[in-house]
Structures are given as C-alpha cells and as structure tokens.
Amino acid sequence: MARRPMMAANWKMNKLIREAEEYVKELLPKISSAEGVDVAIFAPFTSLLEVVRATRETPVLAGAQNFYYEDSGAFTGEVSAPMIEDVGAGAVIVGHSERREIFGETDDVVARKAARAVSAGLLPIVCVGETKEERDAGSMWEKVSGQVRVVFERVDAGGIRGEEIVFAYEPVWAIGTGETATPEDAQDAIGRIRGLLGEIGGESFAEQVRILYGGSIKPGNVDDIIAKEDVDGGLVGGASLEAASFAELVNGAAPDSSGGG
Ligand code: PEP
C-alpha cells in the first residue's frame, strides 16, 4: 500500500494564542479539498491547546515540538507525554536539530523520547541530518545512519507498525538558510534511510515508515523534492508560518495534485 504523504508545519518559537487561532481559521478552508495528505501543525506548548481546539473535528493533527521522556517528577521546565496527550495532541517532533544543537540533546535522549512517544501512542517525527561540515567531509551517511540506528536501540522495530513512527531527513545546513537539498540529494539520503530501516525492521516495516524532507521548503521548490519516490512529504519551518503558503504546500502534496510523489 502506498504511503500517505504528510505535510507538517513546525512553528518553532512563534505565534501567540490569538495568532494560532487566526492561522487555523485561515488555513482550514484553504486546504479543504486536499485529499490523501496528512496535515500536522507543531505548535509551541502555549498555543498547543488552542490548535487542538481549532482543529478538533478536522483531519489536521496537532502536535508538540518537544517533550521529556519521563512521565512526571522533578524536571523543571519540561512537559511529558501524558501531558501532551492530556491536551489532546497526537504527535511530537523528536530530536529537531535545534534541540540537538542549541539544547544539547544527545542521540540517546532522542532515542528515549522516540520510544516514549511510541509507547504513549503519540506519533514521533524523528529528525536526523548532517551539518555542512559533515557533508563536506563526506560523512553525511555516517552521521545520519548513526542517528537512525540509535533510535532502534530504544524502539523495538519488530514490535511496532511502520505507521507508528515518522522520520524527517533535515540537513542542518538547509534549515532556515534558504539553501535546499537538491531533489537528488534528498532522495539519496531518504532512500538510504529506508534501506537501513529495511535492515533494522524488515522490508514491509521500511515500506510503511514515512520519511519527510525538511530544510527551506517553500512553494517554489517543493514539487520536485516530494516527487521523489522515497520522499513522503515535508517538515516545514519558515514557509509554514503564513497559512497561505503552508496551504499551498499542503495542496501541492496531495497525491491528485501535480506535485505529490
Ligand atoms: C524545520 O524547522 O524543521 C525546518 C525545516 O525549517 P525551515 O523550513 O525554515 O528550513
């Protein structure tokens, strides 16, 4: 069965509650005819409840951008999987490069978060990707494959369905820079990730897992990337902040549009 494409908005540290409400109100009619594509909005904790409320009874999935893998306790400033579920959100970004690089999240922490999200029934979008230096040094695959492998030290690939986890290949040099991977580079990395998932969890598992591309996606460059066979959609930062441009991306990713891959 073909994988269902996904277009996901990562608002990062943007939008007040009122702005979140206005955004969803503007977005929903603009994407009402987009069939066959999953849409997710990853909001800051402060506006997450508003996004849940505004998207209730709609196919749009509300998600958090981060959480901590313990369920409760002395972890000042953190939010747990049960708290995210309590709000009514259904997904969470795990291991975004900004969390890894600015907030020092290690591969092991990312793996623990991925495992806890899965066991809590939250859909994790696990981000992996190399820096510019790593790419230039020819070690892209060493970095990315290591990040993927370590997730499965905590997540039992044999014990879950491929639909229960999503990966996002996000080359760090392309995030927020305006520099996008070529469609061929995105396919190369994502195809290799799928191959590795096959080694780890078997062919049918690998065929079910969605792998998104992220890194300066915008309406003008997305079609050729998501048309690639292993690219199942996008995780979008900057171009998701305006409802109109995110709607364009969602509509372009729908399989019956010319862009959907
Ligand atoms: C992201 O934050 O995941 C991202 C890909 O950002 P941008 O689209 O702005 O590069």
CSV table of C-alpha atoms and ligand atoms in Angstrom, one decimal:
chain,number,residue,atom,x,y,z
A,1,MET,CA,0.0,0.0,0.0
A,2,ALA,CA,1.3,3.5,-0.9
A,3,ARG,CA,2.4,5.6,2.0
A,4,ARG,CA,0.2,8.6,2.7
A,5,PRO,CA,2.1,11.9,2.2
A,6,MET,CA,2.4,14.2,5.2
A,7,MET,CA,2.9,18.0,5.3
A,8,ALA,CA,3.9,19.2,8.7
A,9,ALA,CA,4.2,22.8,10.0
A,10,ASN,CA,6.9,23.5,12.6
A,11,TRP,CA,6.1,26.9,14.0
A,12,LYS,CA,9.2,26.8,16.3
A,13,MET,CA,9.1,29.6,18.9
A,14,ASN,CA,6.4,31.6,17.0
A,15,LYS,CA,2.8,32.6,17.4
A,16,LEU,CA,0.7,33.8,20.4
A,17,ILE,CA,-2.6,32.1,21.1
A,18,ARG,CA,-4.6,34.6,19.2
A,19,GLU,CA,-2.3,34.2,16.2
A,20,ALA,CA,-2.6,30.4,16.3
A,21,GLU,CA,-6.3,30.7,16.3
A,22,GLU,CA,-6.4,33.1,13.3
A,23,TYR,CA,-3.9,30.9,11.4
A,24,VAL,CA,-6.0,27.7,11.7
A,25,LYS,CA,-9.1,29.7,10.8
A,26,GLU,CA,-7.4,30.9,7.7
A,27,LEU,CA,-5.8,27.5,6.8
A,28,LEU,CA,-8.8,25.1,7.1
A,29,PRO,CA,-10.9,26.5,4.1
A,30,LYS,CA,-7.7,26.7,2.0
A,31,ILE,CA,-6.9,23.0,2.4
A,32,SER,CA,-10.5,21.7,2.4
A,33,SER,CA,-10.1,20.0,-0.9
A,34,ALA,CA,-6.7,18.4,-0.3
A,35,GLU,CA,-7.4,14.7,-0.3
A,36,GLY,CA,-5.0,11.9,0.7
A,37,VAL,CA,-2.4,14.0,2.6
A,38,ASP,CA,-1.9,14.1,6.3
A,39,VAL,CA,-1.5,17.6,7.7
A,40,ALA,CA,0.1,18.4,11.1
A,41,ILE,CA,0.8,21.6,13.0
A,42,PHE,CA,3.6,21.5,15.6
A,43,ALA,CA,2.8,24.4,17.9
A,44,PRO,CA,4.6,25.8,20.9
A,45,PHE,CA,3.2,24.5,24.2
A,46,THR,CA,1.5,27.8,25.0
A,47,SER,CA,-0.7,27.6,21.9
A,48,LEU,CA,-1.0,23.9,21.5
A,49,LEU,CA,-4.3,23.7,23.3
A,50,GLU,CA,-5.7,26.3,21.0
A,51,VAL,CA,-4.5,24.4,18.0
A,52,VAL,CA,-6.1,21.2,19.3
A,53,ARG,CA,-9.4,23.1,19.9
A,54,ALA,CA,-9.3,24.8,16.5
A,55,THR,CA,-8.6,21.6,14.6
A,56,ARG,CA,-11.0,19.3,16.5
A,57,GLU,CA,-13.4,17.6,14.1
A,58,THR,CA,-10.9,18.3,11.3
A,59,PRO,CA,-8.3,16.0,9.8
A,60,VAL,CA,-5.5,18.3,10.9
A,61,LEU,CA,-3.2,16.7,13.6
A,62,ALA,CA,-2.0,19.0,16.4
A,63,GLY,CA,1.5,18.2,17.8
A,64,ALA,CA,4.1,19.4,20.2
A,65,GLN,CA,7.6,20.3,19.3
A,66,ASN,CA,9.3,18.6,22.1
A,67,PHE,CA,8.7,16.7,25.4
A,68,TYR,CA,10.7,14.8,28.1
A,69,TYR,CA,10.7,11.0,28.2
A,70,GLU,CA,9.9,10.7,31.9
A,71,ASP,CA,6.2,10.9,32.8
A,72,SER,CA,6.4,13.2,35.9
A,73,GLY,CA,8.7,14.4,38.6
A,74,ALA,CA,11.4,16.9,39.3
A,75,PHE,CA,12.1,18.1,35.7
A,76,THR,CA,11.6,21.8,35.9
A,77,GLY,CA,10.5,23.3,32.6
A,78,GLU,CA,9.7,20.1,31.0
A,79,VAL,CA,6.5,18.6,29.6
A,80,SER,CA,5.7,14.8,29.5
A,81,ALA,CA,4.0,12.5,27.0
A,82,PRO,CA,0.9,12.2,29.2
A,83,MET,CA,0.7,16.0,29.4
A,84,ILE,CA,0.7,16.3,25.6
A,85,GLU,CA,-1.9,13.6,25.4
A,86,ASP,CA,-4.0,15.4,28.1
A,87,VAL,CA,-4.1,18.5,25.9
A,88,GLY,CA,-5.4,16.4,23.1
A,89,ALA,CA,-2.3,16.5,20.8
A,90,GLY,CA,-1.4,13.4,18.8
A,91,ALA,CA,2.2,13.9,17.6
A,92,VAL,CA,5.5,15.3,18.7
A,93,ILE,CA,8.7,16.3,17.0
A,94,VAL,CA,11.7,14.5,18.4
A,95,GLY,CA,15.4,15.4,18.0
A,96,HIS,CA,15.0,18.5,15.9
A,97,SER,CA,18.5,19.8,15.1
A,98,GLU,CA,17.7,23.0,17.0
A,99,ARG,CA,17.1,20.8,20.1
A,100,ARG,CA,20.2,18.8,19.4
A,101,GLU,CA,22.5,21.7,18.7
A,102,ILE,CA,21.2,24.6,20.9
A,103,PHE,CA,19.9,22.5,23.8
A,104,GLY,CA,22.4,19.7,23.8
A,105,GLU,CA,20.1,16.7,23.2
A,106,THR,CA,22.1,13.6,22.7
A,107,ASP,CA,21.3,10.7,20.4
A,108,ASP,CA,20.4,8.6,23.5
A,109,VAL,CA,17.9,11.3,24.8
A,110,VAL,CA,16.4,11.4,21.3
A,111,ALA,CA,16.1,7.6,21.2
A,112,ARG,CA,14.4,7.6,24.7
A,113,LYS,CA,12.0,10.3,23.6
A,114,ALA,CA,11.1,8.4,20.4
A,115,ALA,CA,10.5,5.2,22.4
A,116,ARG,CA,8.3,7.0,25.0
A,117,ALA,CA,6.3,8.8,22.3
A,118,VAL,CA,5.6,5.5,20.5
A,119,SER,CA,4.6,3.7,23.8
A,120,ALA,CA,2.3,6.6,24.7
A,121,GLY,CA,0.6,6.5,21.3
A,122,LEU,CA,2.0,9.8,20.1
A,123,LEU,CA,3.3,9.9,16.6
A,124,PRO,CA,7.0,10.9,16.8
A,125,ILE,CA,8.6,12.8,13.9
A,126,VAL,CA,12.2,11.9,14.5
A,127,CYS,CA,14.6,14.4,12.9
A,128,VAL,CA,18.0,13.4,11.6
A,129,GLY,CA,20.5,15.2,9.4
A,130,GLU,CA,24.1,16.2,8.9
A,131,THR,CA,25.9,19.5,9.3
A,132,LYS,CA,27.6,21.3,6.4
A,133,GLU,CA,31.0,20.3,7.7
A,134,GLU,CA,29.9,16.6,7.9
A,135,ARG,CA,28.5,16.7,4.3
A,136,ASP,CA,31.7,18.4,3.0
A,137,ALA,CA,33.8,15.8,4.8
A,138,GLY,CA,31.8,13.0,3.1
A,139,SER,CA,30.4,11.8,6.4
A,140,MET,CA,26.7,12.5,5.8
A,141,TRP,CA,25.7,8.9,5.8
A,142,GLU,CA,27.9,8.0,8.8
A,143,LYS,CA,26.1,10.7,10.8
A,144,VAL,CA,22.6,10.1,9.6
A,145,SER,CA,22.7,6.3,9.8
A,146,GLY,CA,24.1,6.6,13.3
A,147,GLN,CA,21.2,8.8,14.3
A,148,VAL,CA,18.7,6.4,12.9
A,149,ARG,CA,20.3,3.2,14.3
A,150,VAL,CA,20.4,4.6,17.8
A,151,VAL,CA,16.7,5.2,17.8
A,152,PHE,CA,16.2,1.5,17.4
A,153,GLU,CA,18.3,0.8,20.5
A,154,ARG,CA,15.2,2.0,22.3
A,155,VAL,CA,12.4,1.5,19.8
A,156,ASP,CA,11.6,-2.2,19.0
A,157,ALA,CA,11.1,-2.1,15.3
A,158,GLY,CA,9.7,-5.7,15.4
A,159,GLY,CA,7.1,-4.6,18.0
A,160,ILE,CA,5.5,-1.6,16.1
A,161,ARG,CA,3.9,-0.9,12.8
A,162,GLY,CA,5.8,1.3,10.4
A,163,GLU,CA,2.9,3.8,10.6
A,164,GLU,CA,3.8,4.5,14.3
A,165,ILE,CA,6.9,6.4,13.6
A,166,VAL,CA,7.9,9.1,11.0
A,167,PHE,CA,11.4,10.2,10.2
A,168,ALA,CA,12.4,13.6,8.8
A,169,TYR,CA,15.7,14.0,7.0
A,170,GLU,CA,16.7,17.6,7.7
A,171,PRO,CA,20.2,18.5,6.6
A,172,VAL,CA,21.2,21.1,9.2
A,173,TRP,CA,22.8,23.4,6.6
A,174,ALA,CA,19.4,23.6,4.9
A,175,ILE,CA,17.3,24.6,7.9
A,176,GLY,CA,16.2,28.2,7.9
A,177,THR,CA,19.0,29.1,5.5
A,178,GLY,CA,17.2,29.3,2.2
A,179,GLU,CA,19.5,26.6,0.9
A,180,THR,CA,17.6,23.4,-0.1
A,181,ALA,CA,19.0,20.0,-0.8
A,182,THR,CA,18.6,19.0,-4.4
A,183,PRO,CA,15.8,16.6,-5.1
A,184,GLU,CA,18.5,14.0,-5.9
A,185,ASP,CA,20.3,14.6,-2.6
A,186,ALA,CA,17.1,14.4,-0.7
A,187,GLN,CA,16.2,11.1,-2.4
A,188,ASP,CA,19.7,9.7,-1.9
A,189,ALA,CA,19.6,10.3,1.9
A,190,ILE,CA,16.0,9.3,2.3
A,191,GLY,CA,16.3,6.2,0.1
A,192,ARG,CA,19.3,5.1,2.2
A,193,ILE,CA,17.4,5.7,5.4
A,194,ARG,CA,14.6,3.5,4.0
A,195,GLY,CA,17.2,0.8,3.1
A,196,LEU,CA,18.6,1.0,6.7
A,197,LEU,CA,15.0,0.7,8.1
A,198,GLY,CA,14.7,-2.4,6.0
A,199,GLU,CA,17.8,-3.9,7.6
A,200,ILE,CA,16.6,-3.0,11.0
A,201,GLY,CA,12.9,-3.9,10.8
A,202,GLY,CA,12.4,-5.7,7.6
A,203,GLU,CA,11.1,-4.7,4.2
A,204,SER,CA,7.5,-4.3,5.0
A,205,PHE,CA,8.3,-2.1,8.1
A,206,ALA,CA,10.5,0.1,5.9
A,207,GLU,CA,7.9,0.4,3.3
A,208,GLN,CA,5.4,1.7,5.8
A,209,VAL,CA,7.5,4.3,7.6
A,210,ARG,CA,7.1,7.8,6.2
A,211,ILE,CA,10.2,9.8,5.7
A,212,LEU,CA,9.9,13.5,5.2
A,213,TYR,CA,12.3,16.1,3.9
A,214,GLY,CA,12.9,19.3,5.8
A,215,GLY,CA,15.1,22.3,5.0
A,216,SER,CA,14.0,25.6,3.5
A,217,ILE,CA,11.0,24.0,1.7
A,218,LYS,CA,8.7,26.6,0.1
A,219,PRO,CA,6.0,26.5,-2.5
A,220,GLY,CA,8.5,27.2,-5.3
A,221,ASN,CA,10.9,24.3,-4.6
A,222,VAL,CA,8.8,21.6,-3.0
A,223,ASP,CA,7.3,19.8,-6.0
A,224,ASP,CA,10.5,18.3,-7.4
A,225,ILE,CA,11.6,17.1,-3.9
A,226,ILE,CA,8.3,15.4,-2.9
A,227,ALA,CA,8.0,13.9,-6.4
A,228,LYS,CA,11.0,11.6,-5.5
A,229,GLU,CA,9.9,8.1,-4.8
A,230,ASP,CA,11.1,7.8,-1.2
A,231,VAL,CA,10.2,11.3,-0.1
A,232,ASP,CA,6.8,11.2,1.7
A,233,GLY,CA,6.3,14.9,2.3
A,234,GLY,CA,7.8,17.8,4.2
A,235,LEU,CA,8.5,19.2,7.6
A,236,VAL,CA,8.4,23.0,7.1
A,237,GLY,CA,9.6,25.8,9.3
A,238,GLY,CA,9.7,29.3,7.8
A,239,ALA,CA,7.2,28.7,5.0
A,240,SER,CA,4.7,27.3,7.4
A,241,LEU,CA,4.3,30.5,9.4
A,242,GLU,CA,1.9,32.0,6.9
A,243,ALA,CA,-1.3,30.0,6.5
A,244,ALA,CA,-1.5,30.8,2.8
A,245,SER,CA,2.0,29.4,2.0
A,246,PHE,CA,1.5,26.3,4.2
A,247,ALA,CA,-1.8,25.7,2.4
A,248,GLU,CA,-0.1,25.8,-0.9
A,249,LEU,CA,2.4,23.2,0.3
A,250,VAL,CA,-0.4,21.0,1.6
A,251,ASN,CA,-2.4,21.3,-1.6
A,252,GLY,CA,0.8,20.5,-3.7
A,253,ALA,CA,1.5,17.4,-1.6
A,254,ALA,CA,-2.0,15.9,-2.2
A,255,PRO,CA,-1.5,12.8,-4.5
A,256,ASP,CA,-4.0,14.0,-7.1
A,257,SER,CA,-2.1,17.4,-7.5
A,258,SER,CA,0.8,17.5,-9.9
A,259,GLY,CA,3.3,17.8,-7.1
A,260,GLY,CA,2.5,14.8,-4.8
A,261,GLY,CA,5.1,12.0,-5.1
B,1,PEP,C1,12.4,22.9,10.4
B,1,PEP,O1,12.3,23.7,11.3
B,1,PEP,O2,12.2,21.7,10.6
B,1,PEP,C2,12.7,23.5,9.1
B,1,PEP,C3,12.9,22.6,8.1
B,1,PEP,O3,12.8,24.8,8.9
B,1,PEP,P1,12.9,25.6,7.6
B,1,PEP,O4,11.7,25.1,6.7
B,1,PEP,O5,12.7,27.1,8.0
B,1,PEP,O6,14.2,25.4,7.0
